Amino acid sequence: MIKATDIVKSFGSLEVLKGVSLDVKSRAVTTIVGPSGAGKSTLLQIIGTLSAPDSGKVYYDGDDVFAMKDRRLSRFRNESIGFVFQFHRLLPEFTLEENVALPALIAGVGRRDAFERARALITHLGLASRAGHRPSELSGGECQRAAVARALVNKPAVVFADEPSGSLDSKNRGELHRLFFDLRDELGATFVIVTHDENLAADSDYIVSLVDGRINKVTENRKSTNSI
Ligand code: ADP
Ligand code: MG
């Protein structure tokens, strides 16, 4: 579904990605692991279309995304890609339900439909009783689950997450990780997740190990029954 070819990226004289090629399979959980500074976040930003490589290409279903004009790419990103970060980045002045509905409203979905989608996802994620609360009234785990709901509201082709459980305790971390697999199984969602969590990596369908700006190894864990 997503194909990255020979991605090179430098910051000044520091070459962070040294020719990375990667395929992301749909309806699967792919984790990216590796030591701090290996270039994981940089790679996620590039395959997530948030930042352009110095050279190399990123294709979504055959479309070269960095060949798109800025406005088209922004629209594509809003409609096709969800993001979850280490800190939830929910807007404090909005309720959980409003936060989740917001990307749909931005995409031009009608108010009623956007809120219906938001409520359905919030219920699916076990947060129905918290829908009217603001982020400050929710736990860290609830906020991260809400961030996942927000990432999914536009029914994206893929959700990228950069250390999404990095700020959670072990119980909430486990719950969040289960959620990724449930959403894969129930909605056919596709996740690409940078993580330091060995359990999450071990459970994922594909593990991409990045060391010093290069792919060291790709491990396939996929059960054939799930593949499409
Ligand atoms: P990881 O997520 O694997 O820890 P990153 O992709 O965040 O690694 O960073 C890889 C290297 O690139 C690090 O040395 C980091 O300091 C550097 N780096 C990342 N982003 C920038 C930036 N915007 N400007 C300069 N250096 C950066
Ligand atoms: Mg990082």
Coordinates of N, CA and C and ligand atoms in Angstrom, one line a residue:
M1 N 0.8 -1.2 0.0 CA 0.0 0.0 0.0 C 0.9 1.3 0.0
I2 N 1.9 1.3 1.0 CA 2.8 2.4 1.0 C 4.2 1.8 0.6
K3 N 4.9 2.5 -0.3 CA 6.2 2.0 -0.7 C 7.1 3.2 -0.6
A4 N 8.2 3.0 0.2 CA 9.3 4.1 0.2 C 10.5 3.5 -0.4
T5 N 11.1 4.3 -1.3 CA 12.3 3.8 -2.0 C 13.5 4.7 -1.8
D6 N 14.6 4.1 -1.3 CA 15.9 4.7 -1.2 C 15.8 6.1 -0.5
I7 N 15.2 6.2 0.6 CA 15.0 7.5 1.3 C 16.3 8.0 1.9
V8 N 16.7 9.2 1.6 CA 17.9 9.8 2.2 C 17.5 11.1 2.8
K9 N 17.9 11.4 4.0 CA 17.6 12.6 4.6 C 18.7 13.1 5.6
S10 N 19.2 14.3 5.4 CA 20.2 14.9 6.2 C 19.7 16.1 6.9
F11 N 20.2 16.4 8.1 CA 20.0 17.7 8.8 C 21.4 18.3 8.8
G12 N 21.6 19.3 8.0 CA 23.0 19.9 7.9 C 23.9 18.8 7.4
S13 N 25.0 18.6 8.2 CA 26.0 17.6 7.7 C 25.7 16.2 8.3
L14 N 24.6 16.1 9.1 CA 24.3 14.8 9.7 C 23.3 14.1 8.8
E15 N 23.8 13.0 8.2 CA 23.0 12.1 7.4 C 22.2 11.1 8.3
V16 N 20.9 11.4 8.4 CA 20.1 10.6 9.3 C 19.6 9.4 8.7
L17 N 19.1 9.4 7.5 CA 18.6 8.3 6.8 C 19.5 8.1 5.5
K18 N 20.0 6.9 5.4 CA 21.1 6.6 4.4 C 20.6 5.7 3.3
G19 N 19.4 5.8 2.9 CA 18.9 4.9 1.8 C 18.0 3.9 2.4
V20 N 16.8 4.3 2.8 CA 15.8 3.4 3.4 C 14.7 3.0 2.4
S21 N 14.5 1.7 2.2 CA 13.4 1.3 1.4 C 12.5 0.4 2.2
L22 N 11.2 0.6 2.1 CA 10.3 0.0 3.0 C 8.9 -0.2 2.3
D23 N 8.3 -1.3 2.6 CA 6.9 -1.5 2.1 C 6.0 -1.6 3.4
V24 N 4.9 -0.9 3.4 CA 4.0 -1.0 4.5 C 2.7 -1.7 4.0
K25 N 2.4 -2.8 4.6 CA 1.2 -3.6 4.2 C 0.0 -3.1 4.9
S26 N -1.1 -3.2 4.2 CA -2.3 -2.7 4.8 C -3.0 -3.8 5.7
R27 N -3.8 -3.3 6.6 CA -4.5 -4.2 7.6 C -3.5 -4.9 8.5
A28 N -2.4 -4.3 8.7 CA -1.3 -4.9 9.6 C -0.8 -3.9 10.5
V29 N -0.1 -4.3 11.6 CA 0.6 -3.5 12.5 C 2.1 -3.7 12.2
T30 N 2.7 -2.6 11.8 CA 4.2 -2.6 11.6 C 4.8 -1.8 12.7
T31 N 5.8 -2.3 13.3 CA 6.5 -1.5 14.3 C 7.9 -1.2 13.8
I32 N 8.4 0.0 14.1 CA 9.7 0.4 13.8 C 10.5 0.5 15.1
V33 N 11.6 -0.3 15.2 CA 12.3 -0.3 16.5 C 13.8 0.1 16.2
G34 N 14.5 0.4 17.2 CA 15.9 0.7 17.0 C 16.4 1.7 18.1
P35 N 17.7 1.8 18.2 CA 18.2 2.7 19.2 C 17.8 4.2 19.0
S36 N 17.9 4.9 20.1 CA 17.6 6.3 20.1 C 18.6 7.0 19.1
G37 N 18.0 7.9 18.3 CA 18.9 8.5 17.3 C 19.1 7.8 16.0
A38 N 18.5 6.6 15.9 CA 18.6 5.8 14.6 C 17.9 6.4 13.4
G39 N 17.0 7.3 13.7 CA 16.3 7.9 12.6 C 14.8 7.5 12.5
K40 N 14.3 6.8 13.5 CA 13.0 6.3 13.5 C 11.9 7.4 13.3
S41 N 12.0 8.5 14.1 CA 11.0 9.5 14.0 C 11.1 10.2 12.6
T42 N 12.3 10.4 12.2 CA 12.5 11.1 10.9 C 11.9 10.2 9.8
L43 N 12.1 8.9 9.8 CA 11.5 8.0 8.8 C 10.0 8.1 8.9
L44 N 9.4 8.1 10.1 CA 8.0 8.1 10.3 C 7.4 9.4 9.7
Q45 N 8.1 10.5 9.9 CA 7.6 11.8 9.4 C 7.6 11.8 7.8
I46 N 8.6 11.1 7.3 CA 8.7 11.1 5.8 C 7.7 10.2 5.2
I47 N 7.6 8.9 5.7 CA 6.5 8.1 5.1 C 5.1 8.6 5.5
G48 N 5.0 9.4 6.6 CA 3.8 10.0 6.9 C 3.5 11.3 6.2
T49 N 4.3 11.6 5.2 CA 4.2 12.8 4.3 C 4.4 14.1 5.0
L50 N 4.8 14.1 6.3 CA 4.9 15.4 7.0 C 6.2 16.1 6.6
S51 N 7.2 15.4 6.2 CA 8.4 16.1 5.8 C 9.0 15.3 4.6
A52 N 9.6 16.1 3.7 CA 10.1 15.5 2.4 C 11.5 15.0 2.5
P53 N 11.8 13.9 1.9 CA 13.2 13.4 1.9 C 14.1 14.3 1.0
D54 N 15.4 14.2 1.2 CA 16.3 14.8 0.2 C 16.3 14.1 -1.1
S55 N 16.3 12.8 -1.0 CA 16.1 12.0 -2.3 C 15.3 10.7 -1.9
G56 N 14.8 10.0 -2.9 CA 14.0 8.9 -2.7 C 12.5 9.3 -2.8
K57 N 11.7 8.3 -2.9 CA 10.2 8.5 -3.1 C 9.4 7.8 -2.1
V58 N 8.2 8.3 -2.0 CA 7.2 7.7 -1.1 C 5.9 7.6 -2.0
Y59 N 5.5 6.3 -2.2 CA 4.2 6.1 -3.0 C 3.1 5.6 -2.1
Y60 N 1.9 6.1 -2.3 CA 0.7 5.5 -1.7 C -0.1 5.0 -2.8
D61 N -0.3 3.7 -2.8 CA -1.0 3.0 -3.9 C -0.5 3.5 -5.3
G62 N 0.8 3.6 -5.4 CA 1.4 4.0 -6.7 C 1.5 5.5 -6.9
D63 N 0.9 6.3 -6.1 CA 1.0 7.8 -6.3 C 2.2 8.3 -5.5
D64 N 3.1 9.1 -6.2 CA 4.2 9.7 -5.6 C 3.8 10.9 -4.8
V65 N 3.7 10.8 -3.5 CA 3.1 11.9 -2.7 C 3.9 13.2 -2.7
F66 N 5.2 13.1 -2.8 CA 5.9 14.4 -2.8 C 6.0 15.1 -4.1
A67 N 5.4 14.4 -5.1 CA 5.2 15.1 -6.4 C 3.9 15.9 -6.4
M68 N 3.0 15.7 -5.4 CA 1.8 16.5 -5.3 C 2.1 17.9 -4.9
K69 N 1.2 18.8 -5.4 CA 1.3 20.2 -4.9 C 0.9 20.3 -3.5
D70 N 1.4 21.3 -2.8 CA 1.2 21.4 -1.3 C -0.2 21.2 -0.9
R71 N -1.1 21.9 -1.6 CA -2.5 21.9 -1.1 C -3.1 20.5 -1.3
R72 N -2.7 19.8 -2.4 CA -3.3 18.5 -2.6 C -2.7 17.5 -1.6
L73 N -1.4 17.7 -1.3 CA -0.8 16.8 -0.3 C -1.4 17.1 1.1
S74 N -1.7 18.3 1.5 CA -2.4 18.6 2.7 C -3.7 17.9 2.8
R75 N -4.5 18.0 1.7 CA -5.8 17.4 1.7 C -5.7 15.9 1.8
F76 N -4.7 15.3 1.0 CA -4.5 13.9 1.0 C -4.2 13.4 2.5
R77 N -3.3 14.2 3.1 CA -2.9 13.8 4.5 C -4.0 13.9 5.4
N78 N -4.8 14.9 5.4 CA -6.0 15.0 6.2 C -7.0 13.9 6.0
E79 N -7.2 13.5 4.8 CA -8.2 12.5 4.5 C -7.7 11.0 4.6
S80 N -6.4 10.8 4.4 CA -5.9 9.5 4.3 C -4.9 9.0 5.4
I81 N -4.5 9.9 6.2 CA -3.5 9.6 7.2 C -3.8 10.1 8.5
G82 N -3.7 9.2 9.6 CA -3.9 9.6 10.9 C -2.6 9.6 11.7
F83 N -2.5 10.5 12.7 CA -1.2 10.5 13.5 C -1.5 10.4 15.0
V84 N -0.7 9.7 15.7 CA -0.7 9.7 17.1 C 0.7 9.9 17.6
F85 N 0.8 10.8 18.6 CA 2.2 11.1 19.1 C 2.3 10.7 20.5
Q86 N 3.5 10.9 21.1 CA 3.8 10.4 22.4 C 2.9 11.1 23.4
F87 N 2.6 12.4 23.2 CA 1.7 13.2 24.1 C 0.5 13.4 23.2
H88 N -0.7 13.3 23.8 CA -1.9 13.2 23.0 C -2.2 14.4 22.1
R89 N -1.8 15.6 22.6 CA -2.1 16.8 21.7 C -3.5 17.0 21.5
L90 N -4.4 16.6 22.4 CA -5.8 17.0 22.3 C -5.9 18.5 22.7
L91 N -6.9 19.1 22.1 CA -7.0 20.6 22.4 C -7.8 20.7 23.8
P92 N -7.2 21.5 24.7 CA -7.7 21.5 26.1 C -9.1 22.1 26.2
E93 N -9.4 23.0 25.3 CA -10.7 23.7 25.5 C -11.8 23.0 24.9
F94 N -11.6 21.9 24.2 CA -12.7 21.1 23.6 C -12.9 19.8 24.4
T95 N -14.1 19.3 24.3 CA -14.4 18.0 24.9 C -13.7 16.9 24.1
L96 N -13.7 15.7 24.7 CA -13.2 14.5 24.0 C -13.9 14.3 22.7
E97 N -15.2 14.4 22.7 CA -16.0 14.2 21.5 C -15.7 15.2 20.4
E98 N -15.5 16.5 20.8 CA -15.2 17.5 19.9 C -13.8 17.3 19.3
N99 N -12.9 17.0 20.2 CA -11.5 16.7 19.7 C -11.5 15.6 18.6
V100 N -12.3 14.5 18.9 CA -12.3 13.4 17.9 C -13.0 13.8 16.6
A101 N -14.0 14.7 16.7 CA -14.8 15.1 15.5 C -14.0 16.1 14.7
L102 N -13.1 16.8 15.3 CA -12.4 17.9 14.6 C -11.8 17.6 13.2
P103 N -11.0 16.6 13.1 CA -10.4 16.3 11.8 C -11.5 16.0 10.7
A104 N -12.6 15.5 11.1 CA -13.7 15.2 10.1 C -14.3 16.6 9.7
L105 N -14.5 17.5 10.7 CA -15.1 18.8 10.4 C -14.1 19.5 9.4
I106 N -12.8 19.4 9.7 CA -11.8 20.1 8.8 C -11.9 19.5 7.4
A107 N -12.2 18.2 7.3 CA -12.2 17.5 6.0 C -13.5 17.9 5.3
G108 N -14.4 18.6 5.9 CA -15.6 19.0 5.3 C -16.8 18.1 5.5
V109 N -16.6 17.1 6.4 CA -17.8 16.3 6.7 C -18.8 17.1 7.5
G110 N -20.1 16.9 7.2 CA -21.1 17.6 7.9 C -21.1 17.4 9.4
R111 N -21.6 18.4 10.1 CA -21.5 18.4 11.6 C -22.1 17.1 12.2
R112 N -23.3 16.8 11.8 CA -24.0 15.7 12.3 C -23.2 14.3 12.1
D113 N -22.8 14.2 10.8 CA -22.0 13.0 10.5 C -20.7 12.9 11.2
A114 N -20.0 14.0 11.3 CA -18.7 14.1 12.0 C -18.9 13.6 13.5
F115 N -20.0 14.2 14.1 CA -20.2 13.8 15.5 C -20.7 12.4 15.7
E116 N -21.4 11.9 14.7 CA -21.9 10.5 14.8 C -20.6 9.6 14.7
R117 N -19.7 9.9 13.8 CA -18.5 9.1 13.6 C -17.7 9.1 14.9
A118 N -17.6 10.4 15.5 CA -16.8 10.5 16.7 C -17.4 9.7 17.8
R119 N -18.7 9.8 18.0 CA -19.4 9.0 19.1 C -19.2 7.5 18.9
A120 N -19.3 7.1 17.6 CA -19.2 5.6 17.4 C -17.8 5.1 17.8
L121 N -16.8 5.9 17.4 CA -15.4 5.5 17.7 C -15.2 5.6 19.2
I122 N -15.7 6.6 19.8 CA -15.5 6.8 21.3 C -16.1 5.6 22.0
T123 N -17.3 5.2 21.6 CA -18.0 4.1 22.2 C -17.1 2.8 22.0
H124 N -16.7 2.6 20.7 CA -15.9 1.5 20.4 C -14.6 1.4 21.2
L125 N -14.1 2.5 21.6 CA -12.9 2.5 22.4 C -13.1 2.5 23.9
G126 N -14.4 2.4 24.3 CA -14.7 2.3 25.7 C -14.7 3.6 26.4
L127 N -14.9 4.7 25.7 CA -14.8 6.0 26.4 C -16.1 6.7 26.4
A128 N -17.2 6.0 26.1 CA -18.5 6.7 26.0 C -18.9 7.6 27.1
S129 N -18.6 7.1 28.4 CA -18.9 7.9 29.5 C -18.1 9.1 29.7
R130 N -17.0 9.2 28.9 CA -16.1 10.4 29.1 C -16.2 11.4 27.9
A131 N -17.2 11.1 27.0 CA -17.3 11.9 25.8 C -17.4 13.4 26.0
G132 N -18.1 13.8 27.0 CA -18.3 15.2 27.3 C -17.3 15.9 28.1
H133 N -16.2 15.2 28.5 CA -15.2 15.7 29.4 C -14.1 16.3 28.6
R134 N -13.4 17.3 29.2 CA -12.2 17.9 28.6 C -11.0 17.0 28.9
P135 N -9.9 17.2 28.1 CA -8.7 16.4 28.3 C -8.2 16.4 29.8
S136 N -8.3 17.6 30.4 CA -7.7 17.8 31.8 C -8.5 16.9 32.8
E137 N -9.7 16.4 32.4 CA -10.5 15.6 33.3 C -10.3 14.1 33.0
L138 N -9.5 13.8 32.1 CA -9.3 12.4 31.7 C -7.9 11.9 32.1
S139 N -7.8 10.6 32.2 CA -6.4 10.0 32.5 C -5.6 10.0 31.3
G140 N -4.3 9.8 31.5 CA -3.3 9.8 30.4 C -3.7 8.7 29.4
G141 N -4.1 7.5 29.9 CA -4.5 6.4 29.0 C -5.8 6.7 28.2
E142 N -6.7 7.4 28.9 CA -8.0 7.8 28.2 C -7.6 8.8 27.1
C143 N -6.7 9.7 27.4 CA -6.4 10.7 26.4 C -5.7 10.1 25.2
Q144 N -4.8 9.1 25.4 CA -4.2 8.4 24.3 C -5.2 7.6 23.5
R145 N -6.1 7.0 24.1 CA -7.1 6.3 23.4 C -8.0 7.3 22.5
A146 N -8.2 8.4 23.1 CA -9.0 9.5 22.4 C -8.2 10.0 21.2
A147 N -6.8 10.0 21.4 CA -6.0 10.4 20.3 C -6.0 9.4 19.1
V148 N -6.2 8.2 19.5 CA -6.3 7.1 18.5 C -7.6 7.3 17.8
A149 N -8.7 7.6 18.5 CA -10.0 7.8 17.9 C -9.9 9.0 16.9
R150 N -9.3 10.0 17.4 CA -9.2 11.2 16.5 C -8.4 10.8 15.2
A151 N -7.4 10.0 15.4 CA -6.6 9.6 14.2 C -7.4 8.8 13.2
L152 N -8.5 8.1 13.7 CA -9.2 7.2 12.9 C -10.5 7.9 12.3
V153 N -10.8 9.1 12.7 CA -12.2 9.6 12.4 C -12.4 9.8 10.9
N154 N -11.3 10.1 10.2 CA -11.5 10.2 8.7 C -11.3 8.9 7.9
K155 N -11.4 7.8 8.7 CA -11.2 6.5 8.1 C -9.9 6.5 7.2
P156 N -8.8 6.8 7.8 CA -7.6 6.9 7.0 C -7.1 5.5 6.5
A157 N -6.3 5.6 5.5 CA -5.7 4.4 5.0 C -4.6 3.8 6.0
V158 N -4.0 4.7 6.8 CA -3.0 4.3 7.7 C -2.9 5.3 8.8
V159 N -2.5 4.8 10.0 CA -2.2 5.6 11.2 C -0.8 5.4 11.6
F160 N -0.1 6.6 11.7 CA 1.3 6.6 12.2 C 1.3 7.0 13.6
A161 N 2.1 6.3 14.4 CA 2.2 6.6 15.8 C 3.7 6.6 16.3
D162 N 4.1 7.7 16.9 CA 5.5 7.8 17.3 C 5.6 7.6 18.9
E163 N 6.0 6.5 19.3 CA 6.0 6.2 20.7 C 4.7 6.5 21.5
P164 N 3.6 6.0 21.0 CA 2.3 6.4 21.5 C 2.1 6.0 23.0
S165 N 2.8 5.0 23.4 CA 2.7 4.5 24.8 C 3.8 5.0 25.7
G166 N 4.7 5.8 25.1 CA 5.9 6.3 25.8 C 5.7 7.0 27.1
S167 N 4.5 7.6 27.3 CA 4.2 8.3 28.5 C 3.2 7.6 29.4
L168 N 2.9 6.3 29.1 CA 1.9 5.6 29.9 C 2.5 4.6 30.9
D169 N 1.8 4.3 31.9 CA 2.2 3.2 32.8 C 1.9 1.9 32.2
S170 N 2.4 0.8 32.8 CA 2.3 -0.5 32.1 C 0.9 -0.9 31.8
K171 N 0.0 -0.7 32.7 CA -1.4 -1.1 32.5 C -2.0 -0.4 31.3
N172 N -1.9 0.9 31.3 CA -2.4 1.7 30.2 C -1.7 1.4 28.9
R173 N -0.4 1.1 29.0 CA 0.3 0.8 27.8 C -0.2 -0.5 27.2
G174 N -0.4 -1.5 28.0 CA -1.0 -2.8 27.5 C -2.3 -2.6 26.9
E175 N -3.2 -1.8 27.5 CA -4.5 -1.5 27.0 C -4.4 -0.8 25.6
L176 N -3.5 0.2 25.5 CA -3.4 0.9 24.2 C -2.9 -0.1 23.1
H177 N -2.0 -0.9 23.5 CA -1.4 -1.8 22.5 C -2.5 -2.8 22.0
R178 N -3.3 -3.3 23.0 CA -4.4 -4.2 22.6 C -5.3 -3.6 21.6
L179 N -5.6 -2.3 21.9 CA -6.4 -1.5 21.0 C -6.0 -1.5 19.5
F180 N -4.7 -1.3 19.3 CA -4.2 -1.3 18.0 C -4.5 -2.6 17.2
F181 N -4.3 -3.7 18.0 CA -4.6 -5.0 17.3 C -6.1 -5.2 17.1
D182 N -6.9 -4.8 18.1 CA -8.4 -4.9 18.0 C -8.8 -4.1 16.7
L183 N -8.3 -2.9 16.6 CA -8.7 -2.0 15.5 C -8.3 -2.6 14.1
R184 N -7.1 -3.2 14.1 CA -6.7 -4.0 12.9 C -7.7 -5.0 12.6
D185 N -8.1 -5.8 13.6 CA -8.9 -7.0 13.3 C -10.4 -6.5 13.0
E186 N -10.9 -5.5 13.7 CA -12.3 -5.1 13.6 C -12.5 -4.2 12.5
L187 N -11.6 -3.2 12.3 CA -11.8 -2.2 11.2 C -10.9 -2.4 10.0
G188 N -10.0 -3.3 10.1 CA -9.0 -3.5 9.1 C -8.0 -2.3 9.0
A189 N -7.8 -1.7 10.2 CA -6.9 -0.5 10.3 C -5.4 -0.9 10.1
T190 N -4.7 0.0 9.6 CA -3.2 -0.2 9.3 C -2.4 0.8 10.2
F191 N -1.5 0.2 10.9 CA -0.7 1.1 11.9 C 0.8 0.9 11.6
V192 N 1.5 2.0 11.6 CA 3.0 2.0 11.6 C 3.4 2.7 12.9
I193 N 4.0 2.0 13.8 CA 4.3 2.5 15.2 C 5.7 2.4 15.5
V194 N 6.3 3.6 15.8 CA 7.7 3.6 16.4 C 7.5 3.3 17.9
T195 N 8.3 2.3 18.4 CA 8.1 2.0 19.8 C 9.4 1.4 20.4
H196 N 9.6 1.6 21.7 CA 10.7 1.0 22.4 C 10.1 -0.2 23.2
D197 N 8.8 -0.5 23.0 CA 8.2 -1.5 23.8 C 8.4 -2.9 23.2
E198 N 9.1 -3.8 23.8 CA 9.4 -5.0 23.2 C 8.2 -5.9 23.0
N199 N 7.3 -5.8 23.9 CA 6.1 -6.7 23.8 C 5.2 -6.3 22.6
L200 N 5.1 -4.9 22.4 CA 4.3 -4.5 21.3 C 5.0 -4.9 20.0
A201 N 6.3 -4.7 19.9 CA 7.1 -5.2 18.7 C 6.9 -6.7 18.5
A202 N 7.0 -7.4 19.5 CA 6.9 -8.9 19.4 C 5.5 -9.3 18.9
D203 N 4.5 -8.6 19.2 CA 3.1 -8.9 18.8 C 2.8 -8.4 17.4
S204 N 3.6 -7.5 16.9 CA 3.2 -6.8 15.6 C 3.4 -7.8 14.4
D205 N 2.8 -7.4 13.3 CA 2.9 -8.2 12.1 C 4.2 -8.1 11.4
Y206 N 4.8 -6.9 11.4 CA 6.1 -6.7 10.8 C 6.9 -5.8 11.8
I207 N 8.2 -6.2 11.9 CA 9.1 -5.4 12.8 C 10.2 -5.0 11.9
V208 N 10.3 -3.6 11.8 CA 11.4 -3.0 11.0 C 12.5 -2.5 12.0
S209 N 13.6 -3.1 11.9 CA 14.7 -2.6 12.8 C 15.6 -1.7 12.1
L210 N 15.7 -0.5 12.6 CA 16.5 0.6 12.0 C 17.7 0.9 12.9
V211 N 18.8 0.8 12.3 CA 20.1 1.1 13.0 C 20.9 2.1 12.2
D212 N 21.3 3.2 12.8 CA 22.1 4.2 12.2 C 21.7 4.5 10.8
G213 N 20.4 4.8 10.6 CA 19.9 5.3 9.4 C 19.7 4.3 8.3
R214 N 19.8 3.0 8.6 CA 19.6 2.0 7.6 C 18.7 0.9 8.2
I215 N 18.0 0.2 7.3 CA 17.2 -0.9 7.8 C 18.2 -2.1 8.0
N216 N 18.1 -2.6 9.2 CA 19.0 -3.7 9.6 C 18.3 -5.0 9.3
K217 N 17.0 -5.0 9.5 CA 16.3 -6.3 9.4 C 14.8 -6.0 9.4
V218 N 14.0 -6.8 8.6 CA 12.5 -6.8 8.7 C 12.1 -8.2 9.0
T219 N 11.3 -8.3 10.1 CA 10.9 -9.6 10.6 C 9.4 -9.6 10.3
E220 N 8.9 -10.7 9.7 CA 7.5 -10.9 9.4 C 7.0 -11.9 10.5
N221 N 5.9 -11.4 11.1 CA 5.3 -12.2 12.2 C 3.9 -12.6 11.8
R222 N 3.5 -12.3 10.6 CA 2.2 -12.3 10.2 C 1.6 -13.7 10.2
K223 N 0.4 -13.8 10.8 CA -0.4 -15.1 10.6 C -1.1 -15.0 9.3
S224 N -0.9 -16.1 8.5 CA -1.4 -16.0 7.1 C -2.9 -15.8 7.0
T225 N -3.6 -16.2 8.0 CA -5.1 -16.0 8.0 C -5.5 -14.6 7.9
N226 N -4.6 -13.7 8.4 CA -5.0 -12.3 8.4 C -4.7 -11.5 7.1
S227 N -3.8 -12.2 6.3 CA -3.3 -11.4 5.2 C -4.3 -11.2 4.1
I228 N -4.1 -10.2 3.3 CA -5.1 -9.9 2.2 C -4.4 -9.9 0.9
Ligands
ADP1 P1 14.9 8.4 16.7 O1 13.5 8.7 16.6 O2 15.3 7.1 16.2 O3 15.4 8.6 18.1 P2 15.3 10.8 15.1 O4 14.8 10.5 13.8 O5 14.5 11.6 16.0 O6 15.8 9.5 15.8 O7 16.7 11.6 15.0 C1 17.8 11.0 14.3 C2 18.9 12.1 14.4 O8 18.6 13.2 13.6 C3 19.3 12.5 15.8 O9 20.7 12.7 15.8 C4 18.6 13.9 15.8 O10 19.3 14.7 16.7 C5 18.7 14.4 14.4 N1 17.5 15.2 14.1 C6 16.2 14.9 14.1 N2 15.4 15.9 13.7 C7 16.2 16.9 13.4 C8 16.0 18.3 13.0 N3 14.8 18.7 12.7 N4 17.1 19.1 12.9 C9 18.4 18.6 13.2 N5 18.6 17.4 13.6 C10 17.6 16.5 13.7
MG2 MG 12.1 9.4 17.9

